[in-house]
JSON list of C-alpha atoms in Angstrom, two decimals:
[
{"chain": "A", "resi": 8, "resn": "MET", "atom": "CA", "xyz": [0.00, 0.00, 0.00]},
{"chain": "A", "resi": 9, "resn": "PRO", "atom": "CA", "xyz": [1.45, 3.41, -0.93]},
{"chain": "A", "resi": 10, "resn": "ALA", "atom": "CA", "xyz": [2.43, 5.60, 2.03]},
{"chain": "A", "resi": 11, "resn": "ARG", "atom": "CA", "xyz": [-0.23, 8.25, 1.34]},
{"chain": "A", "resi": 12, "resn": "GLU", "atom": "CA", "xyz": [-2.97, 5.61, 1.36]},
{"chain": "A", "resi": 13, "resn": "LYS", "atom": "CA", "xyz": [-1.54, 4.14, 4.57]},
{"chain": "A", "resi": 14, "resn": "LEU", "atom": "CA", "xyz": [-1.59, 7.58, 6.17]},
{"chain": "A", "resi": 15, "resn": "GLN", "atom": "CA", "xyz": [-5.19, 8.12, 5.07]},
{"chain": "A", "resi": 16, "resn": "GLU", "atom": "CA", "xyz": [-6.17, 4.72, 6.48]},
{"chain": "A", "resi": 17, "resn": "GLN", "atom": "CA", "xyz": [-4.49, 5.46, 9.82]},
{"chain": "A", "resi": 18, "resn": "VAL", "atom": "CA", "xyz": [-6.15, 8.89, 10.03]},
{"chain": "A", "resi": 19, "resn": "SER", "atom": "CA", "xyz": [-9.52, 7.20, 9.51]},
{"chain": "A", "resi": 20, "resn": "ILE", "atom": "CA", "xyz": [-8.74, 4.70, 12.26]},
{"chain": "A", "resi": 21, "resn": "LEU", "atom": "CA", "xyz": [-7.73, 7.56, 14.55]},
{"chain": "A", "resi": 22, "resn": "ARG", "atom": "CA", "xyz": [-11.05, 9.32, 13.86]},
{"chain": "A", "resi": 23, "resn": "GLU", "atom": "CA", "xyz": [-12.92, 6.13, 14.77]},
{"chain": "A", "resi": 24, "resn": "GLN", "atom": "CA", "xyz": [-10.93, 5.78, 17.98]},
{"chain": "A", "resi": 25, "resn": "LEU", "atom": "CA", "xyz": [-11.66, 9.39, 18.84]},
{"chain": "A", "resi": 26, "resn": "ASN", "atom": "CA", "xyz": [-15.39, 8.70, 18.68]},
{"chain": "A", "resi": 27, "resn": "GLN", "atom": "CA", "xyz": [-15.32, 5.48, 20.71]},
{"chain": "A", "resi": 28, "resn": "ASP", "atom": "CA", "xyz": [-16.05, 5.02, 24.38]},
{"chain": "A", "resi": 29, "resn": "PRO", "atom": "CA", "xyz": [-14.74, 5.86, 26.84]},
{"chain": "A", "resi": 30, "resn": "PRO", "atom": "CA", "xyz": [-14.84, 9.48, 25.80]},
{"chain": "A", "resi": 31, "resn": "LEU", "atom": "CA", "xyz": [-11.59, 11.38, 25.96]},
{"chain": "A", "resi": 32, "resn": "PRO", "atom": "CA", "xyz": [-11.19, 14.41, 28.21]},
{"chain": "A", "resi": 33, "resn": "LEU", "atom": "CA", "xyz": [-11.85, 17.63, 26.28]},
{"chain": "A", "resi": 34, "resn": "GLU", "atom": "CA", "xyz": [-8.17, 18.67, 26.25]},
{"chain": "A", "resi": 35, "resn": "LYS", "atom": "CA", "xyz": [-7.03, 15.37, 24.73]},
{"chain": "A", "resi": 36, "resn": "ARG", "atom": "CA", "xyz": [-9.93, 15.32, 22.27]},
{"chain": "A", "resi": 37, "resn": "GLU", "atom": "CA", "xyz": [-9.06, 18.82, 21.04]},
{"chain": "A", "resi": 38, "resn": "ALA", "atom": "CA", "xyz": [-5.39, 17.89, 20.70]},
{"chain": "A", "resi": 39, "resn": "LEU", "atom": "CA", "xyz": [-6.26, 14.84, 18.58]},
{"chain": "A", "resi": 40, "resn": "GLU", "atom": "CA", "xyz": [-8.70, 16.83, 16.44]},
{"chain": "A", "resi": 41, "resn": "ALA", "atom": "CA", "xyz": [-5.98, 19.41, 15.78]},
{"chain": "A", "resi": 42, "resn": "LEU", "atom": "CA", "xyz": [-3.55, 16.63, 14.86]},
{"chain": "A", "resi": 43, "resn": "ILE", "atom": "CA", "xyz": [-6.10, 15.07, 12.49]},
{"chain": "A", "resi": 44, "resn": "ALA", "atom": "CA", "xyz": [-6.55, 18.47, 10.83]},
{"chain": "A", "resi": 45, "resn": "LYS", "atom": "CA", "xyz": [-2.77, 18.64, 10.31]},
{"chain": "A", "resi": 46, "resn": "PHE", "atom": "CA", "xyz": [-2.79, 15.17, 8.74]},
{"chain": "A", "resi": 47, "resn": "GLU", "atom": "CA", "xyz": [-5.52, 16.21, 6.35]},
{"chain": "A", "resi": 48, "resn": "VAL", "atom": "CA", "xyz": [-3.43, 19.20, 5.27]},
{"chain": "A", "resi": 49, "resn": "GLN", "atom": "CA", "xyz": [-0.42, 16.90, 4.86]},
{"chain": "A", "resi": 50, "resn": "LEU", "atom": "CA", "xyz": [-2.37, 14.62, 2.58]},
{"chain": "A", "resi": 51, "resn": "GLU", "atom": "CA", "xyz": [-3.07, 17.56, 0.27]},
{"chain": "A", "resi": 52, "resn": "LEU", "atom": "CA", "xyz": [0.56, 18.71, 0.05]},
{"chain": "A", "resi": 53, "resn": "GLU", "atom": "CA", "xyz": [3.36, 17.31, -2.02]},
{"chain": "A", "resi": 54, "resn": "PRO", "atom": "CA", "xyz": [6.01, 15.57, 0.11]},
{"chain": "A", "resi": 55, "resn": "ALA", "atom": "CA", "xyz": [8.66, 18.16, -0.75]},
{"chain": "A", "resi": 56, "resn": "THR", "atom": "CA", "xyz": [6.55, 20.99, 0.72]},
{"chain": "A", "resi": 57, "resn": "GLN", "atom": "CA", "xyz": [5.52, 19.28, 3.93]},
{"chain": "A", "resi": 58, "resn": "PRO", "atom": "CA", "xyz": [6.90, 20.63, 7.19]},
{"chain": "A", "resi": 59, "resn": "PRO", "atom": "CA", "xyz": [8.90, 18.08, 9.19]},
{"chain": "A", "resi": 60, "resn": "SER", "atom": "CA", "xyz": [7.42, 19.31, 12.47]},
{"chain": "A", "resi": 61, "resn": "ILE", "atom": "CA", "xyz": [4.32, 17.15, 12.08]},
{"chain": "A", "resi": 62, "resn": "ALA", "atom": "CA", "xyz": [6.34, 14.01, 12.90]},
{"chain": "A", "resi": 63, "resn": "ASP", "atom": "CA", "xyz": [7.48, 15.73, 16.10]},
{"chain": "A", "resi": 64, "resn": "ASP", "atom": "CA", "xyz": [3.87, 16.61, 16.92]},
{"chain": "A", "resi": 65, "resn": "VAL", "atom": "CA", "xyz": [2.82, 13.00, 16.44]},
{"chain": "A", "resi": 66, "resn": "ASN", "atom": "CA", "xyz": [5.65, 11.68, 18.61]},
{"chain": "A", "resi": 67, "resn": "LEU", "atom": "CA", "xyz": [4.59, 14.07, 21.39]},
{"chain": "A", "resi": 68, "resn": "ALA", "atom": "CA", "xyz": [1.01, 12.87, 21.04]},
{"chain": "A", "resi": 69, "resn": "VAL", "atom": "CA", "xyz": [2.18, 9.25, 21.34]},
{"chain": "A", "resi": 70, "resn": "GLU", "atom": "CA", "xyz": [3.75, 10.13, 24.68]},
{"chain": "A", "resi": 71, "resn": "ARG", "atom": "CA", "xyz": [0.57, 11.85, 25.89]},
{"chain": "A", "resi": 72, "resn": "PHE", "atom": "CA", "xyz": [-1.71, 8.94, 25.00]},
{"chain": "A", "resi": 73, "resn": "GLU", "atom": "CA", "xyz": [0.58, 6.00, 25.68]},
{"chain": "A", "resi": 74, "resn": "LEU", "atom": "CA", "xyz": [-0.51, 5.19, 29.23]},
{"chain": "A", "resi": 75, "resn": "ASP", "atom": "CA", "xyz": [-4.23, 5.98, 29.20]},
{"chain": "A", "resi": 76, "resn": "HIS", "atom": "CA", "xyz": [-5.07, 5.21, 25.57]},
{"chain": "A", "resi": 77, "resn": "PRO", "atom": "CA", "xyz": [-2.65, 2.61, 24.16]},
{"chain": "A", "resi": 78, "resn": "GLY", "atom": "CA", "xyz": [-4.82, 1.96, 21.08]},
{"chain": "A", "resi": 79, "resn": "ILE", "atom": "CA", "xyz": [-4.65, 5.60, 20.05]},
{"chain": "A", "resi": 80, "resn": "ALA", "atom": "CA", "xyz": [-0.90, 5.66, 20.77]},
{"chain": "A", "resi": 81, "resn": "GLY", "atom": "CA", "xyz": [-0.46, 2.61, 18.51]},
{"chain": "A", "resi": 82, "resn": "THR", "atom": "CA", "xyz": [-2.35, 4.28, 15.68]},
{"chain": "A", "resi": 83, "resn": "LEU", "atom": "CA", "xyz": [-0.23, 7.39, 16.12]},
{"chain": "A", "resi": 84, "resn": "ARG", "atom": "CA", "xyz": [2.93, 5.26, 15.87]},
{"chain": "A", "resi": 85, "resn": "ASN", "atom": "CA", "xyz": [1.60, 3.82, 12.61]},
{"chain": "A", "resi": 86, "resn": "ILE", "atom": "CA", "xyz": [1.11, 7.38, 11.39]},
{"chain": "A", "resi": 87, "resn": "VAL", "atom": "CA", "xyz": [4.75, 8.18, 12.23]},
{"chain": "A", "resi": 88, "resn": "VAL", "atom": "CA", "xyz": [5.81, 5.21, 10.11]},
{"chain": "A", "resi": 89, "resn": "ALA", "atom": "CA", "xyz": [3.56, 6.33, 7.23]},
{"chain": "A", "resi": 90, "resn": "LEU", "atom": "CA", "xyz": [4.98, 9.84, 7.42]},
{"chain": "A", "resi": 91, "resn": "GLY", "atom": "CA", "xyz": [8.50, 8.42, 7.38]},
{"chain": "A", "resi": 92, "resn": "ASN", "atom": "CA", "xyz": [7.66, 6.34, 4.32]},
{"chain": "A", "resi": 93, "resn": "MET", "atom": "CA", "xyz": [6.47, 9.54, 2.65]},
{"chain": "A", "resi": 94, "resn": "GLY", "atom": "CA", "xyz": [9.82, 11.18, 3.41]},
{"chain": "A", "resi": 95, "resn": "ILE", "atom": "CA", "xyz": [8.53, 13.43, 6.18]}
]
């Protein structure tokens, strides 16, 4: 599967996880929604024009969700891999 399709798939999974129970605290929900918005922008850009900071943002999010929401953290790790495969 091409990296862009993998990223799109992982973003969809992340959206599903965001809407599942138990509900996330508002602060964490807003942080994930902002991250999803960044991914959607990334999918529209060519790899050469994409800012590298998004991978840093995702790695920070992994740390925030790792203990309380391991499923979300796993999806975020998959997104890091997809971004790396895209050269980001």
